[in-house]
XYZ file of C-alpha atoms in Angstrom:
727
model
C 0.000 0.000 0.000
C 1.316 3.416 -0.956
C 2.184 5.704 1.928
C 1.282 9.355 1.885
C 2.496 12.413 3.712
C 0.566 14.794 5.931
C 0.921 18.448 6.838
C 2.770 17.344 9.985
C 5.560 15.901 7.800
C 6.035 19.339 6.271
C 6.213 21.346 9.486
C 9.823 20.655 10.561
C 11.326 22.057 7.375
C 8.742 24.818 6.778
C 9.059 26.107 10.346
C 12.731 26.870 9.694
C 11.723 28.907 6.650
C 9.031 30.736 8.624
C 11.546 31.800 11.282
C 14.028 32.954 8.635
C 11.358 35.006 6.853
C 10.584 36.848 10.098
C 14.142 38.199 10.114
C 14.310 39.018 6.398
C 14.295 42.731 5.607
C 13.683 43.160 1.894
C 11.283 41.425 -0.534
C 14.303 40.197 -2.498
C 15.747 38.543 0.595
C 12.430 36.849 1.315
C 12.188 35.563 -2.250
C 15.723 34.172 -2.113
C 14.966 32.337 1.142
C 11.897 30.669 -0.370
C 13.766 29.687 -3.537
C 16.508 28.114 -1.404
C 13.822 26.265 0.561
C 12.280 24.865 -2.648
C 15.662 23.722 -3.905
C 16.322 22.060 -0.555
C 13.119 20.017 -0.528
C 13.600 19.073 -4.203
C 17.154 17.895 -3.452
C 15.883 15.508 -0.779
C 15.215 13.004 -3.547
C 11.864 11.900 -2.181
C 8.738 14.005 -2.551
C 6.174 14.468 0.190
C 3.190 13.123 -1.766
C -0.482 13.323 -0.824
C -3.347 11.014 -1.803
C -5.490 11.864 -4.792
C -9.088 13.056 -4.564
C -11.642 10.337 -3.883
C -13.493 9.020 -6.908
C -17.153 9.845 -7.385
C -17.088 13.296 -5.774
C -19.033 16.167 -7.316
C -16.939 18.880 -8.982
C -18.010 22.424 -9.816
C -16.557 24.879 -12.348
C -14.874 22.059 -14.297
C -15.831 19.712 -17.117
C -15.327 16.757 -14.816
C -13.332 15.349 -11.937
C -9.702 16.442 -11.609
C -6.839 14.197 -10.570
C -3.539 15.118 -8.979
C -1.962 12.216 -10.852
C -3.015 13.365 -14.331
C -4.851 16.677 -14.806
C -2.844 18.673 -12.278
C 0.602 17.394 -13.150
C 2.765 20.301 -14.260
C 0.887 22.876 -12.201
C 1.394 24.663 -8.934
C -1.811 23.904 -7.037
C -3.313 25.754 -4.083
C -5.775 23.586 -2.166
C -8.215 25.683 -0.125
C -9.801 23.550 2.607
C -12.944 25.486 3.496
C -16.511 25.194 4.679
C -18.953 27.733 3.305
C -20.477 28.814 6.638
C -17.140 29.966 8.055
C -16.457 33.725 8.150
C -12.702 33.096 8.258
C -13.008 31.096 5.043
C -14.969 33.944 3.471
C -12.195 36.372 4.410
C -9.752 34.265 2.417
C -11.698 34.415 -0.862
C -10.572 37.951 -1.890
C -6.946 36.864 -1.405
C -7.468 33.843 -3.645
C -9.232 35.961 -6.262
C -6.326 38.410 -6.317
C -3.846 35.532 -6.518
C -5.684 34.138 -9.540
C -5.753 37.576 -11.140
C -1.983 37.908 -10.785
C -1.230 34.333 -11.846
C -3.921 32.934 -14.162
C -4.109 29.252 -14.997
C -2.121 29.942 -18.180
C 0.872 30.715 -15.940
C 0.717 27.251 -14.410
C -1.279 27.998 -11.236
C -4.599 26.418 -10.294
C -6.607 27.027 -7.124
C -8.886 24.173 -6.068
C -11.457 24.583 -3.310
C -11.809 21.437 -1.217
C -15.128 21.853 0.550
C -14.951 19.970 3.842
C -18.261 20.365 5.634
C -18.804 21.213 9.294
C -22.603 20.922 9.319
C -24.625 18.047 7.800
C -26.450 20.495 5.525
C -23.143 21.596 4.035
C -22.477 18.120 2.662
C -25.339 18.417 0.188
C -24.244 19.047 -3.397
C -26.946 21.672 -3.988
C -25.848 23.569 -0.890
C -22.248 23.719 -2.056
C -23.324 24.845 -5.501
C -25.385 27.652 -3.962
C -22.381 28.712 -1.901
C -20.137 28.768 -4.979
C -22.670 31.022 -6.682
C -23.219 33.218 -3.621
C -19.516 33.863 -3.096
C -18.727 34.167 -6.827
C -16.061 31.453 -6.654
C -14.520 31.003 -10.083
C -12.013 28.204 -9.527
C -12.738 24.459 -9.392
C -14.406 23.219 -6.204
C -14.756 19.617 -5.100
C -17.416 18.621 -2.581
C -15.474 16.324 -0.247
C -18.544 15.912 1.946
C -16.981 13.408 4.332
C -13.658 15.285 4.495
C -11.580 12.362 3.240
C -8.655 14.452 1.995
C -8.917 16.694 5.083
C -8.459 13.643 7.307
C -5.715 12.117 5.160
C -3.647 15.307 5.398
C -4.529 15.783 9.091
C -5.951 19.248 8.495
C -7.165 20.698 11.786
C -9.024 23.945 11.117
C -10.881 26.048 8.559
C -9.460 27.589 6.465
C -6.202 25.796 5.643
C -4.208 26.298 2.448
C -1.903 23.603 1.071
C 0.442 24.390 -1.836
C 1.551 21.571 -4.102
C 4.299 21.422 -6.695
C 3.919 20.156 -10.267
C 4.520 16.544 -9.188
C 1.767 16.684 -6.573
C 4.485 17.241 -3.988
C 3.773 19.058 -0.724
C 5.437 22.479 -0.570
C 3.752 24.680 2.039
C 0.763 24.939 4.360
C -0.898 28.040 5.795
C -3.406 27.669 8.632
C -6.125 30.264 9.229
C -6.656 33.642 7.595
C -4.323 36.633 7.456
C -1.461 35.092 5.450
C -1.962 37.032 2.215
C 1.661 38.138 1.838
C 3.058 34.651 2.536
C 0.557 33.087 0.128
C 1.587 35.444 -2.671
C 5.296 34.994 -1.885
C 5.137 31.192 -1.761
C 3.112 31.003 -4.970
C 5.313 33.411 -6.930
C 8.472 31.608 -5.800
C 7.032 28.197 -6.717
C 6.055 29.365 -10.202
C 9.517 30.846 -10.720
C 11.365 27.813 -9.355
C 9.472 25.176 -11.307
C 9.158 27.369 -14.370
C 12.931 27.716 -14.587
C 13.209 23.949 -14.095
C 10.892 23.380 -17.070
C 8.366 21.426 -15.019
C 5.282 23.614 -15.570
C 2.601 22.875 -18.142
C 0.657 26.088 -18.665
C -2.913 25.963 -19.868
C -6.442 25.328 -18.702
C -7.214 22.180 -16.756
C -10.619 20.889 -17.803
C -12.194 24.255 -16.988
C -15.521 25.260 -18.456
C -18.123 27.965 -17.898
C -18.584 29.039 -14.321
C -21.678 27.914 -12.428
C -22.995 31.470 -12.414
C -23.046 31.563 -16.220
C -25.831 28.964 -16.234
C -28.238 30.883 -13.979
C -30.931 33.085 -15.578
C -31.621 36.661 -14.392
C -33.867 37.009 -11.347
C -35.553 39.646 -9.219
C -33.481 38.694 -6.169
C -30.200 36.855 -5.672
C -29.470 35.334 -2.266
C -31.350 37.988 -0.267
C -29.642 38.169 3.126
C -31.693 40.350 5.451
C -35.019 42.205 5.650
C -36.357 45.014 7.855
C -39.678 46.845 8.157
C -40.171 50.515 8.892
C -41.964 51.465 12.105
C -45.239 52.198 10.305
C -45.287 48.787 8.626
C -45.523 50.353 5.164
C -42.049 49.791 3.685
C -39.854 46.723 3.580
C -36.119 46.988 2.919
C -34.346 43.972 1.420
C -30.623 43.327 1.224
C -30.438 41.850 -2.287
C -27.022 40.477 -1.421
C -26.150 38.624 -4.615
C -26.982 41.696 -6.702
C -24.998 44.011 -4.373
C -27.989 46.293 -3.903
C -30.644 47.461 -1.470
C -34.323 47.387 -2.441
C -37.007 49.368 -0.648
C -40.429 47.852 -1.319
C -44.004 48.591 -0.448
C -45.610 45.990 1.784
C -47.099 44.515 -1.404
C -43.786 44.159 -3.223
C -43.690 47.267 -5.415
C -40.155 48.646 -5.783
C -39.903 52.159 -4.335
C -36.103 52.497 -4.424
C -33.233 50.449 -5.823
C -29.779 51.480 -4.607
C -26.533 49.861 -5.765
C -25.722 47.000 -8.110
C -25.307 45.292 -10.418
C -21.550 45.269 -9.750
C -19.882 45.350 -6.352
C -17.867 48.300 -5.151
C -17.689 51.168 -2.702
C -19.060 54.460 -3.914
C -20.869 57.101 -1.865
C -22.960 59.978 -3.207
C -26.116 59.954 -5.283
C -28.294 56.860 -4.841
C -28.240 56.348 -8.614
C -24.463 55.848 -8.534
C -23.820 54.251 -5.110
C -22.198 50.809 -4.879
C -22.185 48.087 -2.216
C -20.488 44.710 -1.873
C -22.659 41.816 -0.691
C -24.680 43.861 1.836
C -26.394 41.980 4.653
C -27.963 43.663 7.684
C -30.435 46.546 7.199
C -32.318 48.789 9.636
C -34.940 51.511 9.125
C -35.051 54.824 11.044
C -37.530 57.276 9.565
C -36.433 57.818 5.961
C -32.927 56.511 6.581
C -31.777 52.959 5.882
C -28.641 51.731 7.628
C -26.719 48.992 5.805
C -24.119 46.463 6.911
C -21.986 46.534 3.758
C -20.409 43.223 4.637
C -17.682 42.577 2.092
C -16.662 46.243 2.065
C -16.368 46.060 5.881
C -18.456 49.235 6.193
C -21.613 50.632 7.765
C -23.477 52.750 5.204
C -26.387 55.183 5.410
C -29.007 55.684 2.704
C -30.976 58.912 3.106
C -34.061 58.334 0.980
C -35.233 61.957 1.186
C -31.902 63.474 0.161
C -31.125 60.659 -2.277
C -27.630 60.283 -0.833
C -25.459 57.406 0.398
C -22.657 57.949 2.908
C -20.254 55.868 4.974
C -20.681 55.933 8.758
C -18.047 53.417 9.873
C -15.208 51.361 8.451
C -12.314 52.122 6.137
C -13.066 49.763 3.247
C -10.645 46.996 4.211
C -10.971 44.215 6.758
C -9.981 45.404 10.214
C -8.404 43.386 13.004
C -9.079 45.829 15.852
C -11.113 44.119 18.592
C -11.526 47.174 20.828
C -12.576 50.081 18.617
C -13.441 53.452 20.094
C -12.498 55.536 17.061
C -14.575 57.924 15.012
C -16.713 55.803 12.677
C -15.231 56.571 9.228
C -11.711 56.101 10.628
C -12.441 52.940 12.633
C -11.608 49.655 10.840
C -14.267 46.964 11.241
C -14.632 43.386 9.998
C -17.561 41.779 8.169
C -20.578 43.399 9.844
C -23.443 40.950 9.335
C -26.560 42.387 10.928
C -27.857 45.617 12.491
C -30.426 46.650 15.082
C -31.382 50.069 16.416
C -31.458 50.540 20.169
C -30.665 52.699 23.138
C -27.511 53.022 25.260
C -27.625 55.814 27.800
C -29.036 58.279 25.285
C -32.081 58.988 23.121
C -34.281 56.271 21.646
C -32.673 54.599 18.613
C -29.496 56.503 19.401
C -27.206 53.512 18.895
C -26.809 51.102 15.997
C -25.904 47.636 17.245
C -23.639 45.645 14.913
C -23.211 41.871 14.750
C -19.500 41.959 13.894
C -19.086 38.467 12.484
C -15.473 39.011 11.415
C -14.185 39.577 14.958
C -16.828 37.411 16.704
C -18.187 40.366 18.690
C -21.080 42.762 19.248
C -20.233 46.396 18.463
C -22.052 49.704 18.851
C -22.083 52.742 16.557
C -23.368 55.766 18.472
C -25.712 57.802 16.268
C -26.108 60.253 19.158
C -24.168 60.877 22.365
C -24.599 57.914 24.735
C -23.078 55.857 27.527
C -21.859 52.328 28.113
C -23.336 50.343 31.045
C -20.622 51.479 33.487
C -21.071 55.130 32.595
C -18.374 55.684 29.983
C -19.348 58.615 27.782
C -19.520 57.815 24.065
C -19.730 60.834 21.745
C -21.791 60.720 18.575
C -19.911 58.852 15.845
C -17.984 56.530 18.190
C -17.733 52.940 16.943
C -16.594 50.368 19.489
C -16.871 46.890 20.947
C -19.743 46.311 23.372
C -19.433 42.577 24.091
C -17.228 39.660 23.110
C -13.563 38.917 23.705
C -12.884 38.261 20.042
C -12.211 34.566 20.684
C -14.394 32.182 18.696
C -16.347 30.611 21.556
C -19.773 29.945 23.024
C -18.891 31.589 26.322
C -21.518 33.268 28.494
C -20.358 35.683 31.154
C -21.636 38.493 33.341
C -18.703 40.574 32.134
C -19.373 41.418 28.476
C -15.722 41.599 27.420
C -15.044 38.120 28.814
C -17.932 36.544 26.916
C -17.270 34.864 23.580
C -19.291 34.563 20.380
C -18.606 32.167 17.534
C -20.125 34.092 14.621
C -22.847 36.611 15.514
C -25.092 36.735 12.453
C -28.527 38.018 13.490
C -29.772 40.745 15.845
C -33.056 41.853 17.387
C -33.463 44.511 20.074
C -35.935 44.800 22.945
C -35.072 47.963 24.897
C -37.841 47.713 27.507
C -38.194 45.706 30.704
C -38.319 42.925 31.565
C -35.873 41.952 28.849
C -33.886 45.148 28.020
C -31.560 43.138 25.839
C -30.346 42.195 22.416
C -31.135 38.766 21.020
C -28.258 37.351 18.967
C -28.278 34.457 16.526
C -24.757 33.089 17.009
C -24.599 30.863 13.965
C -21.352 28.935 14.416
C -22.262 27.879 17.972
C -25.841 27.099 16.835
C -27.255 29.169 19.693
C -29.435 32.162 20.390
C -27.932 34.381 23.107
C -29.016 37.506 24.968
C -26.905 40.550 25.806
C -28.224 42.886 28.486
C -28.175 46.534 27.425
C -28.197 47.439 31.138
C -25.024 45.693 32.321
C -23.743 43.851 29.219
C -24.173 40.347 30.660
C -24.228 37.600 28.006
C -26.497 34.588 28.578
C -27.705 31.533 26.685
C -31.319 31.452 25.559
C -31.548 28.273 23.471
C -29.245 25.858 21.680
C -25.628 24.809 22.022
C -24.324 23.376 25.247
C -22.556 24.544 28.397
C -19.004 23.789 27.248
C -17.895 27.125 25.750
C -15.397 25.450 23.408
C -17.838 22.989 21.853
C -19.072 24.572 18.632
C -20.492 21.285 17.337
C -23.570 21.052 19.596
C -26.087 21.378 16.777
C -29.190 19.486 15.715
C -32.931 19.909 15.201
C -34.675 19.392 18.531
C -37.513 21.267 20.215
C -36.988 21.930 23.908
C -35.923 24.428 26.536
C -32.536 26.136 26.842
C -29.598 23.927 25.895
C -31.959 20.974 25.434
C -33.163 22.650 22.251
C -30.906 22.219 19.249
C -30.471 24.442 16.183
C -28.234 24.243 13.112
C -26.480 27.506 12.154
C -29.264 30.054 12.868
C -28.730 33.293 10.956
C -31.573 35.591 12.023
C -33.891 36.559 14.867
C -36.956 38.846 14.988
C -38.741 40.105 18.100
C -42.503 40.529 18.410
C -43.176 43.150 21.077
C -46.892 42.503 21.019
C -46.617 38.743 21.383
C -43.404 38.807 23.497
C -42.002 36.035 21.307
C -38.740 35.638 19.449
C -38.701 34.165 15.938
C -35.567 32.349 14.757
C -34.386 31.463 11.266
C -32.913 28.009 11.913
C -31.132 28.310 8.615
C -29.465 24.953 8.023
C -32.558 23.101 9.251
C -34.608 25.140 6.734
C -37.135 26.047 9.428
C -38.572 29.046 11.234
C -38.790 28.483 14.977
C -40.321 30.445 17.831
C -38.909 30.963 21.329
C -40.632 32.131 24.505
C -37.852 33.980 26.387
C -39.735 33.592 29.671
C -39.636 29.782 29.601
C -36.786 29.339 27.090
C -39.039 26.949 25.185
C -38.165 26.586 21.482
C -40.400 24.898 18.928
C -40.854 24.670 15.156
C -43.226 27.226 13.687
C -42.905 26.562 9.933
C -40.862 24.503 7.522
C -40.738 20.876 6.487
C -37.023 20.580 7.241
C -36.128 19.961 3.604
C -34.444 22.511 1.362
C -37.516 23.262 -0.710
C -39.747 26.094 -1.814
C -43.327 24.936 -1.230
C -46.000 27.407 -0.125
C -49.095 26.721 1.954
C -49.582 25.469 5.510
C -46.697 25.977 7.939
C -46.119 22.239 8.308
C -45.433 21.612 4.605
C -43.893 24.949 3.584
C -40.346 24.850 2.302
C -37.360 27.124 2.866
C -33.725 26.917 1.803
C -31.208 28.493 4.178
C -33.455 31.367 5.308
C -31.128 34.152 6.387
C -33.316 37.109 7.359
C -36.471 37.789 9.385
C -38.588 40.765 10.394
C -42.000 41.242 11.957
C -44.562 43.086 9.842
C -47.439 45.421 10.619
C -49.297 44.704 13.884
C -47.040 41.671 14.432
C -49.445 39.578 12.360
C -47.015 38.598 9.599
C -43.393 37.561 9.454
C -41.224 38.345 6.433
C -38.521 35.800 5.599
C -35.507 36.267 3.349
C -35.504 32.760 1.854
C -31.922 33.091 0.745
C -31.201 30.120 -1.490
C -34.678 30.272 -3.041
C -34.039 33.929 -4.015
C -37.407 34.903 -2.557
C -39.155 36.841 0.192
C -41.795 34.724 1.889
C -44.598 35.894 4.156
C -45.739 33.893 7.176
C -49.323 34.745 8.135
C -49.227 34.043 11.850
C -52.981 33.855 12.415
C -53.869 31.599 9.483
C -50.744 29.461 9.605
C -50.065 29.888 5.882
C -46.946 30.803 3.920
C -47.226 32.940 0.795
C -44.779 34.504 -1.627
C -44.159 38.250 -1.772
C -44.238 38.877 -5.511
C -41.871 41.658 -6.506
C -42.887 44.152 -9.170
C -39.578 44.958 -10.859
C -39.079 46.462 -14.322
C -36.985 44.303 -16.689
C -33.972 46.584 -16.165
C -33.814 45.485 -12.513
C -33.936 41.747 -13.299
C -30.264 40.802 -12.905
C -28.066 37.710 -13.124
C -27.541 35.887 -9.839
C -23.917 36.995 -9.641
C -22.092 39.662 -11.580
C -18.354 40.093 -12.096
C -16.905 42.707 -9.796
C -16.286 46.144 -11.310
C -12.610 46.443 -10.413
C -12.439 49.952 -11.843
C -14.407 51.451 -8.960
C -14.408 49.096 -6.018
C -12.882 51.465 -3.467
C -13.967 54.987 -2.718
C -11.222 57.569 -3.255
C -11.193 58.452 0.422
C -10.499 54.913 1.631
C -7.406 54.922 3.861
C -4.930 52.111 3.443
C -3.814 50.200 6.509
C -0.522 51.899 7.306
C 2.260 50.128 9.216
C 3.602 51.768 12.377
C 6.374 54.276 11.808
C 9.812 52.878 12.626
C 11.547 54.524 15.546
C 14.257 55.734 13.211
C 11.783 57.714 11.076
C 12.552 61.434 11.369
C 9.797 63.742 12.583
C 9.791 67.097 10.814
C 8.106 69.848 12.865
C 6.684 72.633 10.720
C 6.022 76.201 11.871
C 2.544 76.767 13.391
C -0.066 78.016 10.945
C -3.161 80.124 11.623
C -6.084 78.468 9.819
C -9.396 80.363 9.665
C -12.528 78.251 9.068
C -13.076 77.585 5.352
C -9.407 77.801 4.357
C -7.741 75.129 2.205
C -4.297 73.958 3.300
C -2.235 72.455 0.470
C 0.590 70.251 1.740
C 3.124 69.881 -1.085
C 5.636 67.051 -0.714
C 9.202 67.793 -1.803
C 11.106 64.539 -1.430
C 14.360 63.222 -2.885
C 15.983 59.791 -2.959
C 19.707 58.988 -2.781
C 21.543 59.359 -6.087
C 20.911 56.420 -8.412
C 17.886 55.167 -6.448
C 14.370 54.613 -7.774
C 11.012 53.527 -6.398
C 10.381 49.787 -6.342
C 7.321 49.230 -8.570
C 6.417 45.888 -6.953
C 6.276 47.348 -3.431
C 3.959 50.050 -2.091
C 5.022 53.642 -1.521
C 2.317 55.832 -0.059
C 1.220 58.619 2.274
C -1.291 58.704 5.111
C -2.832 61.743 6.788
C -4.149 62.007 10.347
C -5.009 64.819 12.736
C -3.446 63.676 16.006
C -6.743 62.895 17.705
C -8.762 65.680 16.055
C -10.097 63.486 13.242
C -13.198 65.669 12.758
C -10.888 67.860 10.695
C -10.518 65.131 8.061
C -14.091 63.904 7.745
C -15.068 63.274 4.084
C -11.534 64.131 2.864
C -8.725 62.148 1.256
C -6.584 60.615 3.993
C -4.213 58.321 2.057
C -2.802 57.716 -1.402
C -0.093 56.007 -3.437
C 3.220 57.458 -4.553
C 4.254 56.026 -7.909
C 6.446 58.696 -9.502
C 9.051 60.835 -7.732
C 8.773 63.454 -10.472
C 5.047 63.913 -9.797
C 4.709 63.866 -6.026
C 1.167 64.383 -4.750
C -0.105 67.461 -2.990
C -2.480 66.818 -0.112
C -5.257 69.380 0.394
C -7.150 69.744 3.671
C -10.284 71.889 3.871
C -10.902 73.325 7.333
C -14.702 73.108 7.787
C -16.498 76.445 7.671
C -18.215 75.501 10.932
C -14.976 74.412 12.626
C -14.666 75.367 16.312
C -11.648 77.138 17.725
C -9.050 74.421 18.195
C -5.342 73.634 17.882
C -5.124 70.377 15.900
C -1.953 69.059 14.328
C -1.948 67.633 10.821
C 0.330 64.594 10.615
C 1.429 63.492 7.136
C 3.385 60.227 7.194
C 5.212 59.044 4.081
C 6.587 55.555 3.333
C 8.874 55.029 0.326
C 10.197 51.681 -0.897
C 13.203 52.143 -3.190
C 16.250 50.352 -4.545
C 19.764 51.778 -4.731
C 22.517 51.331 -7.299
C 23.753 48.165 -5.595
C 20.349 46.529 -5.888
C 19.616 46.853 -2.173
C 15.952 47.627 -1.521
C 14.646 49.335 1.568
C 11.608 51.059 3.002
C 12.075 54.422 4.690
C 9.559 56.725 6.339
C 9.244 60.334 7.447
C 6.568 62.116 9.493
C 5.650 65.762 8.921
C 3.781 67.564 11.717
C 1.937 70.791 10.875
C 0.411 72.517 13.939
C -2.712 74.581 13.252
C -4.583 77.245 15.144
C -8.183 77.295 13.941
C -9.382 80.832 14.675
C -10.660 83.998 13.059
C -13.352 84.844 10.561
C -14.279 82.343 7.813
C -11.992 82.652 4.802
C -12.241 81.241 1.264
C -8.557 80.977 0.362
C -5.712 78.500 -0.149
C -2.397 78.446 1.655
C 0.452 76.223 0.419
C 2.994 74.558 2.703
C 6.080 72.812 1.297
C 7.243 69.680 3.130
C 10.896 68.975 2.193
C 12.916 65.872 3.071
C 15.887 64.009 1.585
C 16.037 60.261 2.246
């Protein structure tokens, strides 16, 4: 019997490379270390080989099954072990898409998704196909429903990447998310190494049309969430797969369509705004708040003004688990649902955020408010409210010690006796409560008492932990009935919970992924992801995600009907549309800047009097050592801050690239006409990556500090300040 290697066999040699890369300074040094590593493992004379894919598995985005022994010989292969429910796996998809853009299959690279299910529902072929469509995955995916290859390689967590050489030989493994730079480095080095050795066979590998090319246009595509206005007259739908927000009448007539058909980030007029896979939505008067999930933003649609703006997030995935910054400058991660509530301030003065990406509950203060222990939170503050950031099912009286697995649905009840938020914590298969009085986190139904067991799922009616759910994605609170409705998504059911007794029972759904209408007991749903209570709490609207429909549960008659949408043909769109890469990031999006090295000089400029309304033009005047030039493959850029007075920079450019030393950018700051008297300091940090005559590459930084005194009468003028520095 042939013996095969596992990831553990790779670790001793790869760990040495990982340590060496930590000490490497330049990109060239890192590349040389990886090339030496590849030569070393090739010179061993015996490859670390892995078993082939099992026969009889379903493949997507290919003409047929692929084999490591035949089809993938001569290619560098990236195996992505993922499960489609996992937020960490979702975070990896943009990295893989960028990798494929840089190195198409014609270069000898092929990415293969190896779907290794966590939940029973995820083993179904139709479920995996829906996930491939929903996430716009364009590379081959194999449904390894019983995780045979996962077990053979001794993979231990989602996601895990395994890189193979052209002989099916193990090269590298990367566990978890956040390894973008290493992934790109390892892949580029492998293509160079085996390309120079003549072992690559460029060309397509049994690829055919993508799954999404076979799906006809539809009114909705994977609708994620729904919300009703307070009067019960308008329903807002996150049409997630079409990257847009629809505002409907209660009878399904389209009143507003904002965003789509491509994904992107663009504020401004509603006719031009762009979103990227939006999920959570909340109504407040004529304003719709949006969890713009894949842009990592909170957006605001003002229906009266016809404008879209960004309230929180910087347009890239954040890793901050504390927060506390001003919304548009505070990085956030995959916000999944929203609920309006109260926190030491006016009614609906806080927007609660299910922050799936950091496994936490956050708060965006729409008005001045307070945390439970009295901490003042000015309007615009965006910060953590509960959750340690660890992926757990941990309940605790201290909110920052509690743990969530993947908060995905929110409902608020501000009044006694509950005064809490209800949270659908999908990856722990629980519904939890968070007190808005003291922040205590408690179990309501589902899961079990072991905080580290995220596999306590099922489909069982009962009370508390005796009840079992499977990946619930949404909750909706009926104030009149004092009942909580739950979208038990992977059981394809709608359930109802009495918070007083903790009793949970099935309300509607046959338990099969289906689309039937009629009596509750025979009605069908397919991964319902959103819920909201309608007018007079007599109906329940359901975003029936994989059926691309909005269903209506009539609570008195016990019948399920379909909300028919009245859309003009121009709004009937394909299920998934290629991303518009020409306008995916708003021009004001700040890049994530590294910390300044201690050696970076700080240039103090002379104080400047700045009347309200004045424009300050900061003109960079930089020079490199003789014979040096910018490194095109590495980033050179600038970033602007205001030393704690970030109100000065709201709605202004705060970062940008530097690509040509002969055309250095000028950075203009407009002091608001309504600015108060203050003494802020503009801080312009510059990072340059350049190579000298000897081929040595380096990154150097400088920080310019321009003190301001905002005072005097408003003035419509421009003052120019030159910022000189020689590297």
